mmCIF file of C-alpha atoms in Angstrom:
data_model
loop_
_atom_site.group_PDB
_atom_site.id
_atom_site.type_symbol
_atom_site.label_atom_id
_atom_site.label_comp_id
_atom_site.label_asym_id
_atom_site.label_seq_id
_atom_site.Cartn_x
_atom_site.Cartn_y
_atom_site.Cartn_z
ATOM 1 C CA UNK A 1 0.000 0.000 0.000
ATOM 2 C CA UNK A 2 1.399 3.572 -0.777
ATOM 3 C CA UNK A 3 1.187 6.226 1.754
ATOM 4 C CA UNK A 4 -1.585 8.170 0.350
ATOM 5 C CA UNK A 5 -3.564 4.522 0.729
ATOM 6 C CA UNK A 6 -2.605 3.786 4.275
ATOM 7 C CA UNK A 7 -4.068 7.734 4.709
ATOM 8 C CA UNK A 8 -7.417 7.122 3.419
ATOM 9 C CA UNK A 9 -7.251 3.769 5.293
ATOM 10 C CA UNK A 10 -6.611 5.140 8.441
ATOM 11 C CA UNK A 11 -9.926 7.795 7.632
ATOM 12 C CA UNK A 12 -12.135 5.024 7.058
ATOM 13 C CA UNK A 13 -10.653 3.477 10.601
ATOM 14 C CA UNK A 14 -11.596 6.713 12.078
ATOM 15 C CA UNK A 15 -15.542 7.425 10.676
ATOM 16 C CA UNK A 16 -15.984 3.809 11.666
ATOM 17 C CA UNK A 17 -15.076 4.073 15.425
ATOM 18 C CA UNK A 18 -17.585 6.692 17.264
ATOM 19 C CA UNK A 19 -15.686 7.550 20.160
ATOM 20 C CA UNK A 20 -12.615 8.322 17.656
ATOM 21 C CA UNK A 21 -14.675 10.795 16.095
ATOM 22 C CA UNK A 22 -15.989 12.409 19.088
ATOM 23 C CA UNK A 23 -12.893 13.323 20.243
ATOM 24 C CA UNK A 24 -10.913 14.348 17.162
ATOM 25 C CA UNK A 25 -13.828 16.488 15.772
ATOM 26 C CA UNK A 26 -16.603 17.104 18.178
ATOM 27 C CA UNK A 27 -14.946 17.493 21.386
ATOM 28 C CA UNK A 28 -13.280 20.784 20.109
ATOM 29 C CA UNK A 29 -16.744 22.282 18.898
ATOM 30 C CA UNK A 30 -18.168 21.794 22.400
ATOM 31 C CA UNK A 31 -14.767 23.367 24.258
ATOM 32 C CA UNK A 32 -14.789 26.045 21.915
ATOM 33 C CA UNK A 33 -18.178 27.460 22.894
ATOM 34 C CA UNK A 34 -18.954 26.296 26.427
ATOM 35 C CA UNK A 35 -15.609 26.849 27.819
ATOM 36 C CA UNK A 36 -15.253 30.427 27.025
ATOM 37 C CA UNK A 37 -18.831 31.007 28.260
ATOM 38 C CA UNK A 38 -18.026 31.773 31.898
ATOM 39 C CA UNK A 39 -15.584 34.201 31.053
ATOM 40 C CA UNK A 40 -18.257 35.963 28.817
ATOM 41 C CA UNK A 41 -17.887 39.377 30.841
ATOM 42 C CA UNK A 42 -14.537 38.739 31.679
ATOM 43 C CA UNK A 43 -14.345 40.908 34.625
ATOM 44 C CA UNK A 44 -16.110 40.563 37.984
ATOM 45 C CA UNK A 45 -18.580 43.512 38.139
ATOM 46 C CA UNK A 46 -19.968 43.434 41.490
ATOM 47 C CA UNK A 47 -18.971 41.711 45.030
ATOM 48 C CA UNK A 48 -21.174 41.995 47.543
ATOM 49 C CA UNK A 49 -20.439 43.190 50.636
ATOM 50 C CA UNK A 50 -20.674 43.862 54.140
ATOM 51 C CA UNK A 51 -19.558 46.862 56.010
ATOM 52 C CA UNK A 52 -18.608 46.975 59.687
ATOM 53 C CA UNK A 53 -18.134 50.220 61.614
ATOM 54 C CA UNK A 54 -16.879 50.309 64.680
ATOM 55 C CA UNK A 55 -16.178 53.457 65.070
ATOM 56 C CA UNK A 56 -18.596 55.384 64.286
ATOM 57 C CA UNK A 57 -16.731 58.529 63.827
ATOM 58 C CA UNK A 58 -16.467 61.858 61.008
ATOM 59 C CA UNK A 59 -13.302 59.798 59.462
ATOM 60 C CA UNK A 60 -15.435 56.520 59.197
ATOM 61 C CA UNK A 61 -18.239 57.670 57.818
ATOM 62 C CA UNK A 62 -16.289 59.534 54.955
ATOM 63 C CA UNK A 63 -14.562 56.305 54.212
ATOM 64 C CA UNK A 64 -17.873 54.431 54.133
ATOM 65 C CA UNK A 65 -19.238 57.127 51.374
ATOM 66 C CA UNK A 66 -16.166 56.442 49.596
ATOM 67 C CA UNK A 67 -17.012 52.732 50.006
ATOM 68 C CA UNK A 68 -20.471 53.055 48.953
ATOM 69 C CA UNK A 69 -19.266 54.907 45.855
ATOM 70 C CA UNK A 70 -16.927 51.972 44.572
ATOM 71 C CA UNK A 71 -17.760 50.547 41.571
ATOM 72 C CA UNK A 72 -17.701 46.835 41.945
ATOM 73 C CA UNK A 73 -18.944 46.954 45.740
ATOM 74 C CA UNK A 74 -22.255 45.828 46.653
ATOM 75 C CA UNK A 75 -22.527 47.354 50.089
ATOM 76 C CA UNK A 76 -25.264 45.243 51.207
ATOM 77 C CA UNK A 77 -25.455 45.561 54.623
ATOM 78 C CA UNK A 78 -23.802 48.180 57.705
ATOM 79 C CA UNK A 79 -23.092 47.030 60.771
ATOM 80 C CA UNK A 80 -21.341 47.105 64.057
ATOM 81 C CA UNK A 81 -21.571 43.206 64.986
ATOM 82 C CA UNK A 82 -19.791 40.421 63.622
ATOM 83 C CA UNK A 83 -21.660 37.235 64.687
ATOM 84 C CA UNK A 84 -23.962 37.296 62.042
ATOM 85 C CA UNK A 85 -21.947 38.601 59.327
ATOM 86 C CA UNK A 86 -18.978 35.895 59.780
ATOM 87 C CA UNK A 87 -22.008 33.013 59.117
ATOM 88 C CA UNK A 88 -22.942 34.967 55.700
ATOM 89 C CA UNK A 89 -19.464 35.238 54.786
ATOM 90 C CA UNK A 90 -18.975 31.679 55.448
ATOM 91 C CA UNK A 91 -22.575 30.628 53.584
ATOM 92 C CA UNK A 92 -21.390 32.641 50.727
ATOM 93 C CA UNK A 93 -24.262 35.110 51.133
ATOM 94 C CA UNK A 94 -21.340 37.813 50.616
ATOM 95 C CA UNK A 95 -18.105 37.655 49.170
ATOM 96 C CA UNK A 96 -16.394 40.105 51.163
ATOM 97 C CA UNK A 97 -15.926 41.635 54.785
ATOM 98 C CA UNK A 98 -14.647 45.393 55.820
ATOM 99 C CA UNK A 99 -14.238 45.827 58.961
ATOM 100 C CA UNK A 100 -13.261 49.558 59.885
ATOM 101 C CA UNK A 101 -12.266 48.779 63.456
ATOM 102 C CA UNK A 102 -12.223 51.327 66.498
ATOM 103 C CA UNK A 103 -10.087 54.103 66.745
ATOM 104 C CA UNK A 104 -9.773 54.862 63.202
ATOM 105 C CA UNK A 105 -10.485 58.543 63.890
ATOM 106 C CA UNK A 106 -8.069 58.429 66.152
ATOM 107 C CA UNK A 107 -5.338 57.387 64.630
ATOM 108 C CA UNK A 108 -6.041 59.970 61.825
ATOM 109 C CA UNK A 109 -5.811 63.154 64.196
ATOM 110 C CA UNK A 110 -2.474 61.172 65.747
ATOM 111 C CA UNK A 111 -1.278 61.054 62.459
ATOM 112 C CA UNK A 112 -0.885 57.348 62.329
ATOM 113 C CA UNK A 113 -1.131 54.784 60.039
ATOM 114 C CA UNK A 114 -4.609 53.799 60.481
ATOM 115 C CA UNK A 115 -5.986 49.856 59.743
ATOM 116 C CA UNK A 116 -8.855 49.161 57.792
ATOM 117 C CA UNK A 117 -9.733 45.051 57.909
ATOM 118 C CA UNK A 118 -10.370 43.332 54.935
ATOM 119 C CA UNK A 119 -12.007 39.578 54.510
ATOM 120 C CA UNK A 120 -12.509 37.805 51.338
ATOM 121 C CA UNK A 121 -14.416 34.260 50.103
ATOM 122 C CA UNK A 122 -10.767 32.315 49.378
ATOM 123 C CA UNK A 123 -13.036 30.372 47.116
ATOM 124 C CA UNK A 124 -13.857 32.986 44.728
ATOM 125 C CA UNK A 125 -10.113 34.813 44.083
ATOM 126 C CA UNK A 126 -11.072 37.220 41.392
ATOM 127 C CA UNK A 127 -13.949 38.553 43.820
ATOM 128 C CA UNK A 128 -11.415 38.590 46.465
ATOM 129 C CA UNK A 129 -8.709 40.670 44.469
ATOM 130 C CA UNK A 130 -11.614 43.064 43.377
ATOM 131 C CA UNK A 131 -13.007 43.802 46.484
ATOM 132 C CA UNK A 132 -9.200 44.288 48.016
ATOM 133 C CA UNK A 133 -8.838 46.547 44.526
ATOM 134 C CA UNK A 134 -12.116 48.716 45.405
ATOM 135 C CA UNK A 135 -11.367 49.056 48.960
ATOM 136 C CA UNK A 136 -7.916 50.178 48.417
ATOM 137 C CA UNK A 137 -8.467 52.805 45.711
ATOM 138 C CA UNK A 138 -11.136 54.359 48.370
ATOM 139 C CA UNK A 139 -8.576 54.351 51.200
ATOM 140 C CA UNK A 140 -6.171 55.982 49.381
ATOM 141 C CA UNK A 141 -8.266 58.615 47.833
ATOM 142 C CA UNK A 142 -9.569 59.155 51.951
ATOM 143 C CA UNK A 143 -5.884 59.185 52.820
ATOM 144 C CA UNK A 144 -5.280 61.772 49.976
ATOM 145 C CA UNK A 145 -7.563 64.198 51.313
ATOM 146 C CA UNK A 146 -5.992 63.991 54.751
ATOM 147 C CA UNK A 147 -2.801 64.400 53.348
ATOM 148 C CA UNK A 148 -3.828 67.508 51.078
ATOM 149 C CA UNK A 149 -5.794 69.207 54.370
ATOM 150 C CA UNK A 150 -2.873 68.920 56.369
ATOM 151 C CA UNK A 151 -0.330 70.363 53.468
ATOM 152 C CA UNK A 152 -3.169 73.176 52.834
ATOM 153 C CA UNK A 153 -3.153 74.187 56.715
ATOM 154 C CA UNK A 154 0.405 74.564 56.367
ATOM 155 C CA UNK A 155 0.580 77.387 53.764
ATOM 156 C CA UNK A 156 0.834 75.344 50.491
ATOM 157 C CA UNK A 157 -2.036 76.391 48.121
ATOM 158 C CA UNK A 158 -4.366 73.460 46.312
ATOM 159 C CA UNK A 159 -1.919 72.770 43.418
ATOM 160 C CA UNK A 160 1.157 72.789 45.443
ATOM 161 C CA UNK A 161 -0.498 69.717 48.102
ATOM 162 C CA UNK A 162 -1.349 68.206 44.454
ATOM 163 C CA UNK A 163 2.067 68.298 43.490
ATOM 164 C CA UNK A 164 3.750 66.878 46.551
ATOM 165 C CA UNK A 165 1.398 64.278 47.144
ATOM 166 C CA UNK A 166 2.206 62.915 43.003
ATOM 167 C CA UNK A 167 5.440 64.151 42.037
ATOM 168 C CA UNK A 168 4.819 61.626 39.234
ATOM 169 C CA UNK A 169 1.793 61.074 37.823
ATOM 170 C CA UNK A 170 1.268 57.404 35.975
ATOM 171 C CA UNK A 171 -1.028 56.912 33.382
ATOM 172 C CA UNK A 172 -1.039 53.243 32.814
ATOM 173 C CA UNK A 173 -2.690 50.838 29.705
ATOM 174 C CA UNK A 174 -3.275 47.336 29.713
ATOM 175 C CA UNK A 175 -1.565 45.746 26.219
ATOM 176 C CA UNK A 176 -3.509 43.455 24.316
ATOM 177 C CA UNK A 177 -6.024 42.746 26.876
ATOM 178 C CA UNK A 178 -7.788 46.077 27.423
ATOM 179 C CA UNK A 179 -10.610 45.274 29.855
ATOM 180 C CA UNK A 180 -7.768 42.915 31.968
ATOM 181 C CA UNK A 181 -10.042 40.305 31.878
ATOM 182 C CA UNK A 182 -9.593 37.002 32.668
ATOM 183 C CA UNK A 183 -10.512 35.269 29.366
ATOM 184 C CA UNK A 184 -8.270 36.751 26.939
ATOM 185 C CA UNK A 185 -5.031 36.333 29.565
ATOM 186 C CA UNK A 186 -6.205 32.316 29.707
ATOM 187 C CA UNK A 187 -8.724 31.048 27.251
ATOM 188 C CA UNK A 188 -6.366 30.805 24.104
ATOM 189 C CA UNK A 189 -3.806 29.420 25.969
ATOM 190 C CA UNK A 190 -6.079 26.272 26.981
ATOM 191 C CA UNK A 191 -7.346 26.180 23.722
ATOM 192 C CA UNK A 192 -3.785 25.208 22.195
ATOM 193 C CA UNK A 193 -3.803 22.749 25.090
ATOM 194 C CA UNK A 194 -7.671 21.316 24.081
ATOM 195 C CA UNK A 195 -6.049 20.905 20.531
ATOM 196 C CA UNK A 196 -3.621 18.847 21.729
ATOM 197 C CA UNK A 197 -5.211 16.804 24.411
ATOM 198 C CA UNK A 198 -8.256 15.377 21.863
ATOM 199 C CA UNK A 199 -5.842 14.571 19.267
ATOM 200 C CA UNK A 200 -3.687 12.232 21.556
ATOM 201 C CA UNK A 201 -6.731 11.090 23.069
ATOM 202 C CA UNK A 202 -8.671 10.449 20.177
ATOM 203 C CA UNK A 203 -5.812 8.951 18.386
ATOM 204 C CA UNK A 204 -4.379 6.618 21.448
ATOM 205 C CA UNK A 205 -8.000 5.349 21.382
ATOM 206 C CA UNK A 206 -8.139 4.777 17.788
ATOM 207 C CA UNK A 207 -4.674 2.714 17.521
ATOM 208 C CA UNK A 208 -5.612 1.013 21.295
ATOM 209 C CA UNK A 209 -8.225 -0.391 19.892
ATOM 210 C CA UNK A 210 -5.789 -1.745 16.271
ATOM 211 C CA UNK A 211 -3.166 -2.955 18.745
ATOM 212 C CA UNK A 212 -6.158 -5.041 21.164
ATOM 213 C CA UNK A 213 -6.813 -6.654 16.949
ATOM 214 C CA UNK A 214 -3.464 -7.246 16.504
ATOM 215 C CA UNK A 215 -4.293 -5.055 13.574
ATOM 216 C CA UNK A 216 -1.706 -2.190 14.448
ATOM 217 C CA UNK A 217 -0.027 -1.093 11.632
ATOM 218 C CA UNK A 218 3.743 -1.213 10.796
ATOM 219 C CA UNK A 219 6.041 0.150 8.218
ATOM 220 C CA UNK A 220 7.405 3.473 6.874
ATOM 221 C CA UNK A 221 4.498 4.162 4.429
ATOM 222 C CA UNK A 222 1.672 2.958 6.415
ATOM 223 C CA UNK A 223 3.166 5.755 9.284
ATOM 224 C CA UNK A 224 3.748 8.336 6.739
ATOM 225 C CA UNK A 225 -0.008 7.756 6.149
ATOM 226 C CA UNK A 226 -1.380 8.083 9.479
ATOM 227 C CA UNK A 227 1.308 10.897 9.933
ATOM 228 C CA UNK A 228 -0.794 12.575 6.884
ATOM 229 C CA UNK A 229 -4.241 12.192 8.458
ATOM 230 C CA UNK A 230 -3.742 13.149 12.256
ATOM 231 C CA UNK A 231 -1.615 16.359 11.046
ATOM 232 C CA UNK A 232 -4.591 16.724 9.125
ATOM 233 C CA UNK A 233 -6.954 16.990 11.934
ATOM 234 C CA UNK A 234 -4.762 18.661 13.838
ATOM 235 C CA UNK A 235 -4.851 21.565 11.185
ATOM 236 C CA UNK A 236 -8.202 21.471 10.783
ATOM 237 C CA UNK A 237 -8.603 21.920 14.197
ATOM 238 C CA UNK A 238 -6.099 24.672 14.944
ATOM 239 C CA UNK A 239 -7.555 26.676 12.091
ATOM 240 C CA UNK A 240 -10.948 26.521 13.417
ATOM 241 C CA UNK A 241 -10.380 27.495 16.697
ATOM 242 C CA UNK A 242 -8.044 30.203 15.814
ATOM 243 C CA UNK A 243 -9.781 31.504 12.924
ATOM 244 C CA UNK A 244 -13.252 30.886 13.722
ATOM 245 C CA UNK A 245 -13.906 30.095 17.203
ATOM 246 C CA UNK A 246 -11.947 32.832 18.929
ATOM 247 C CA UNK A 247 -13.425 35.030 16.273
ATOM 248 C CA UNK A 248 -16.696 34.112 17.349
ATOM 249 C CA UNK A 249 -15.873 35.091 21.022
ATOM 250 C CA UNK A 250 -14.521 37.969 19.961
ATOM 251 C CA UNK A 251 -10.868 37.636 21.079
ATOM 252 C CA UNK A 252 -8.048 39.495 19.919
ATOM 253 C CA UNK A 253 -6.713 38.092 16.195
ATOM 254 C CA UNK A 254 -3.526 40.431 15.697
ATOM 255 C CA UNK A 255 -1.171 38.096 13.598
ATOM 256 C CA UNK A 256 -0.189 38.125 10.297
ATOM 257 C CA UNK A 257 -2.476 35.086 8.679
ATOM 258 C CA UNK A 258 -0.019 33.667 6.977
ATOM 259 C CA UNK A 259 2.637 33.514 10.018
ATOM 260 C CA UNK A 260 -0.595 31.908 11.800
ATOM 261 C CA UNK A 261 -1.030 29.510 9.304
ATOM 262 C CA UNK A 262 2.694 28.108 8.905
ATOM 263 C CA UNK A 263 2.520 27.838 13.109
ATOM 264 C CA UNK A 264 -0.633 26.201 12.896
ATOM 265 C CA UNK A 265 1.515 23.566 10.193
ATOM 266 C CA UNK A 266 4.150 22.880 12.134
ATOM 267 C CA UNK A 267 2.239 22.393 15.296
ATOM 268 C CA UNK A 268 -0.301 20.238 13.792
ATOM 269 C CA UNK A 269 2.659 17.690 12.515
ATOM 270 C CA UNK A 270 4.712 17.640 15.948
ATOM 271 C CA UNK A 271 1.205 16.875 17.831
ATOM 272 C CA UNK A 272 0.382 14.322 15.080
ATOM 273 C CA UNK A 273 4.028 12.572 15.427
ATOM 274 C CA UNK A 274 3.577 12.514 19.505
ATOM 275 C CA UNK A 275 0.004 11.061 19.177
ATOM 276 C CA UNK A 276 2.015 8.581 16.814
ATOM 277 C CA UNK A 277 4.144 7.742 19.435
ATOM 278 C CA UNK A 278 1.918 7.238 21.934
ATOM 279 C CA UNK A 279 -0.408 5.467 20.525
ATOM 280 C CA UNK A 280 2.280 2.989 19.759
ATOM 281 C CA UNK A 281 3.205 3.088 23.398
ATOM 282 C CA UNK A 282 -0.517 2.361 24.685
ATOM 283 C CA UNK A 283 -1.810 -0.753 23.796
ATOM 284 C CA UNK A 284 -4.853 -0.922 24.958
ATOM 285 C CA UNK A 285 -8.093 1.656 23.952
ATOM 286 C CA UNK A 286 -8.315 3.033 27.337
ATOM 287 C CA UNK A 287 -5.232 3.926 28.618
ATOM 288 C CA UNK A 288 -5.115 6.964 26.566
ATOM 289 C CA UNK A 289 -7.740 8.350 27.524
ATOM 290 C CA UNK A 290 -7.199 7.483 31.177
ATOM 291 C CA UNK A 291 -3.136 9.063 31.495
ATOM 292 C CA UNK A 292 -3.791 11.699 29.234
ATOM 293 C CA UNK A 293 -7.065 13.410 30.552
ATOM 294 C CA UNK A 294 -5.511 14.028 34.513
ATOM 295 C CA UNK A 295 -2.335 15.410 32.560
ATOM 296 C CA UNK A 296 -3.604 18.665 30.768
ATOM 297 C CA UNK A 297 -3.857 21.071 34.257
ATOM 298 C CA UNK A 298 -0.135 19.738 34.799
ATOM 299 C CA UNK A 299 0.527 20.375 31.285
ATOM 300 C CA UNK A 300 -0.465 24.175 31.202
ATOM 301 C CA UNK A 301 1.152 24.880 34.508
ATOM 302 C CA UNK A 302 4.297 23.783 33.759
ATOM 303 C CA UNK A 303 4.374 25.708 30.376
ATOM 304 C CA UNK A 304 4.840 28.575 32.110
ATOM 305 C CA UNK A 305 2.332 30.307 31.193
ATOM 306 C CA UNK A 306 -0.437 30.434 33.699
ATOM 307 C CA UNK A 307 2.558 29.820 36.266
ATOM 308 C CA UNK A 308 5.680 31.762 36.438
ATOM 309 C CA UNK A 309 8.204 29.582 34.384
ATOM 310 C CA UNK A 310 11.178 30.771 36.835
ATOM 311 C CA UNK A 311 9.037 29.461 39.550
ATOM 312 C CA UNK A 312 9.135 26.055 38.598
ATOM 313 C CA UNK A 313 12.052 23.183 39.392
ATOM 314 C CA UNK A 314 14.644 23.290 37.770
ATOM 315 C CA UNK A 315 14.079 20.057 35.847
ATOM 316 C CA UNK A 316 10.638 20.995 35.023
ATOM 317 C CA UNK A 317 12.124 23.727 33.590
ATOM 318 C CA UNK A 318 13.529 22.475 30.562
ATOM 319 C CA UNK A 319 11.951 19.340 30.562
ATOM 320 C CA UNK A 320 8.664 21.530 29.500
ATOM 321 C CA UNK A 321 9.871 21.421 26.261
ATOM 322 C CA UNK A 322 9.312 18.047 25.592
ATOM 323 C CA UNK A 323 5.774 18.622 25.153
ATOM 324 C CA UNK A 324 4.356 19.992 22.424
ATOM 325 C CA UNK A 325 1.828 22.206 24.607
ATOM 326 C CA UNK A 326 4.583 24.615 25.960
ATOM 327 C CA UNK A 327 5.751 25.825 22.470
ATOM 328 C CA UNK A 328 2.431 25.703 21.209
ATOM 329 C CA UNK A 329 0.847 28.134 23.623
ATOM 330 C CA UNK A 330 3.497 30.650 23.835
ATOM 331 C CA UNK A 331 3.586 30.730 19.937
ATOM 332 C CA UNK A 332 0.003 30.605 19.261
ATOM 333 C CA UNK A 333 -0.628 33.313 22.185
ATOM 334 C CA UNK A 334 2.429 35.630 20.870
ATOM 335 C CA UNK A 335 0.822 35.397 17.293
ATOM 336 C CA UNK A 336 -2.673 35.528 17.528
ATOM 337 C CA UNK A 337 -2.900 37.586 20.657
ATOM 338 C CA UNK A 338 0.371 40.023 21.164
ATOM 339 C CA UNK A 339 0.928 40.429 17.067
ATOM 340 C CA UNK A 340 4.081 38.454 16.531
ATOM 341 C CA UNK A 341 6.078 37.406 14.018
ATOM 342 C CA UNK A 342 7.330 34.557 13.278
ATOM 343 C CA UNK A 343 11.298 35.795 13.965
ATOM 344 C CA UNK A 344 9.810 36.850 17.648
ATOM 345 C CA UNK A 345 8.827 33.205 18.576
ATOM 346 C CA UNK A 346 12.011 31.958 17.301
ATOM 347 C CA UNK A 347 12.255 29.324 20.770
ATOM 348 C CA UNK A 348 8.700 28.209 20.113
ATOM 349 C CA UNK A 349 9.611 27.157 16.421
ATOM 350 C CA UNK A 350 13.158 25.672 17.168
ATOM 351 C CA UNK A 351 11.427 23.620 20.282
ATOM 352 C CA UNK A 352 8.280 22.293 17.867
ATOM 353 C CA UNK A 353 11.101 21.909 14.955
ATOM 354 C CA UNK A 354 13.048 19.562 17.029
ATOM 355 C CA UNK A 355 10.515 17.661 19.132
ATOM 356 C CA UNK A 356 8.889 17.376 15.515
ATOM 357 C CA UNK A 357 11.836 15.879 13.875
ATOM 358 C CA UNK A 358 12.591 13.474 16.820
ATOM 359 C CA UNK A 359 9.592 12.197 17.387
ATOM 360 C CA UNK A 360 9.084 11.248 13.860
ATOM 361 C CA UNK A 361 12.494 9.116 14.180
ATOM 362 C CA UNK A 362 11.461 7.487 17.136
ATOM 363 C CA UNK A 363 8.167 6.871 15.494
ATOM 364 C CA UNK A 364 9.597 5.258 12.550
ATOM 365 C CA UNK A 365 11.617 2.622 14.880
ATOM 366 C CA UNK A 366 8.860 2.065 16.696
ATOM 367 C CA UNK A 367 6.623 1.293 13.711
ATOM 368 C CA UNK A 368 9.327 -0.998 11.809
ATOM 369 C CA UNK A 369 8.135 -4.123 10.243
ATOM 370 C CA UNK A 370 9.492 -5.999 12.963
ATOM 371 C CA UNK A 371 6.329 -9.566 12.616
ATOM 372 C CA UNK A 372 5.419 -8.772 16.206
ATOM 373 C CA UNK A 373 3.602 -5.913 18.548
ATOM 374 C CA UNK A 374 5.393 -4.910 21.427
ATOM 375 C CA UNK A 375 4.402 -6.361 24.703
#
């Protein structure tokens, strides 16, 4: 059989086998929509909240205006006790606790640092950092407008107490991700990874099942072909989520096509010669699926994206580059996302270049007519 018949084989083998086809084609439709749909309005637009005074002074109510003023705080309820407010907190009736404690005032006219407590559901971090967000920005502006009274009662005129209180004055702008929400710093990143993860699942299921026939095949042309089809899936699936689907969510698409395009190529054929390889490794249908499904959170931790790469062991370091993932989501993210070219991700396509061209010699022992499978 030539190569371009062991390809059309290897189609029929996959049409015929419905869990083959469910992963390879219409897992990625149903990631593609549903997992982006939580992250719809990206930012967390209102915590609710519960305010304890317990001081009951000029200062505190000022700050509680402030409070009451913030954006994303939903001051739901003001109190002096805590009893019943810790059990809310706990029930997840609120998200978050402010507790301006007594002898704020105080501490004010002493001109001392004063404390403002702040509590947040651990469960729910991007409430948590919001409400510590909101809560700051309104001390500061308070503390502002102590600072500037005091200045102004010592001679210096409005402009002047403006001036020393922001010597510098920052204007800051969020790059490529303008409402800093958390969908366009994370969703195409795991989309590279759901790319990946469905074609070595659905083909480690697809040859599991060959090898439990005795039916596996073996030979340079007959893994040329299957070479052919996966890389074909895998385009056809990196194309559609990075050309449609993201689209469709309306992500940021700042690449040059046709640098996306060539990335999309040579990731395709490195995740096609790895699925290769372990699908030769597995030899039964299951254990694909069962290894590789627990292994895509470690997967996009250690690429160093979601997790700060320096953070991470040493070995873990540079053994990230052994999967396919770690190039693939930097490259993909610094194309599509940050506007890249292709000479700015030159790691990402030396690291898929290599892995690409080892894999397919290991994959070409492994697949030698050798009259036997391996045990």
């Amino acid at each position: 059989m030539t190569i371009w018949q062991h390809s059309l084989h290897t189609w029929r083998l996959i049409f015929k086998d419905k869990g083959a086809i469910l992963l390879l084609f219409v897992a990625g439709l149903i990631y593609s929509f549903f997992y982006p749909l939580p992250y719809h309005f990206e930012q967390v637009e209102s915590v609710p909240t519960i305010l304890i005074d317990q001081d009951h002074s000029a200062s505190s109510r000022n700050l509680r205006r402030l409070l009451l003023a913030s954006p994303n705080l939903e001051i739901r309820q003001i109190s002096s006790e805590t009893s019943a407010i810790q059990a809310a907190l706990w029930q997840g009736d609120v998200m978050a606790l402010i507790i301006i404690p007594s002898g704020f005032h105080q501490d004010i006219l002493a001109g001392r640092a004063a404390q403002v407590q702040i509590a947040s559901h651990g469960g729910y971090l991007l409430a948590g950092s919001k409400a510590l967000m909101n809560a700051n920005e309104a001390a500061l502006t308070m503390g502002a407008a102590v600072s500037m009274h005091k200045l102004q009662s010592l001679g210096f005129s409005p402009i002047q107490a403006i001036d020393s209180l922001q010597p510098l004055q920052l204007h800051s702008r969020s790059l490529y991700n303008p409402k800093d929400g958390y969908g366009h710093a994370i969703v195409p990143a795991v989309m590279v990874l759901v790319i990946q993860q469905t074609l070595l699942i659905g083909v480690t299921l697809l040859l599991g099942r060959q090898a439990e026939l005795k039916q596996l095949p073996s030979g340079w042309r007959a893994y040329s072909g299957m070479l052919l089809t996966f890389s074909c899936i895998g385009l056809l699936n990196s194309l559609y989520f990075f050309l449609v689907a993201l689209r469709l969510q309306h992500y940021a698409q700042l690449g040059p096509l046709v640098h996306l395009l060539l990335f999309c190529l040579l990731f395709s054929l490195c995740i096609a010669a790895f699925a290769l390889l372990l699908g030769r490794l597995f030899q039964s249908r299951e254990r694909g699926l069962q290894l590789l499904l627990i292994s895509a959170v470690p997967m996009l931790f250690i690429s160093g994206y979601s997790w700060p790469a320096e953070s991470l062991p040493t070995a873990l370091y540079y053994l990230r580059w052994l999967l396919p993932s770690t190039a693939g989501i930097h490259g993909f993210v610094g194309i599509n996302q940050l506007g890249a070219s292709l000479v700015d991700i030159q790691q990402e396509l030396v690291a898929l270049s290599g892995l690409t061209l080892g894999m397919i010699a290991v994959g070409l022992w492994l697949y030698r007519p050798t009259g036997k499978q391996l045990p």
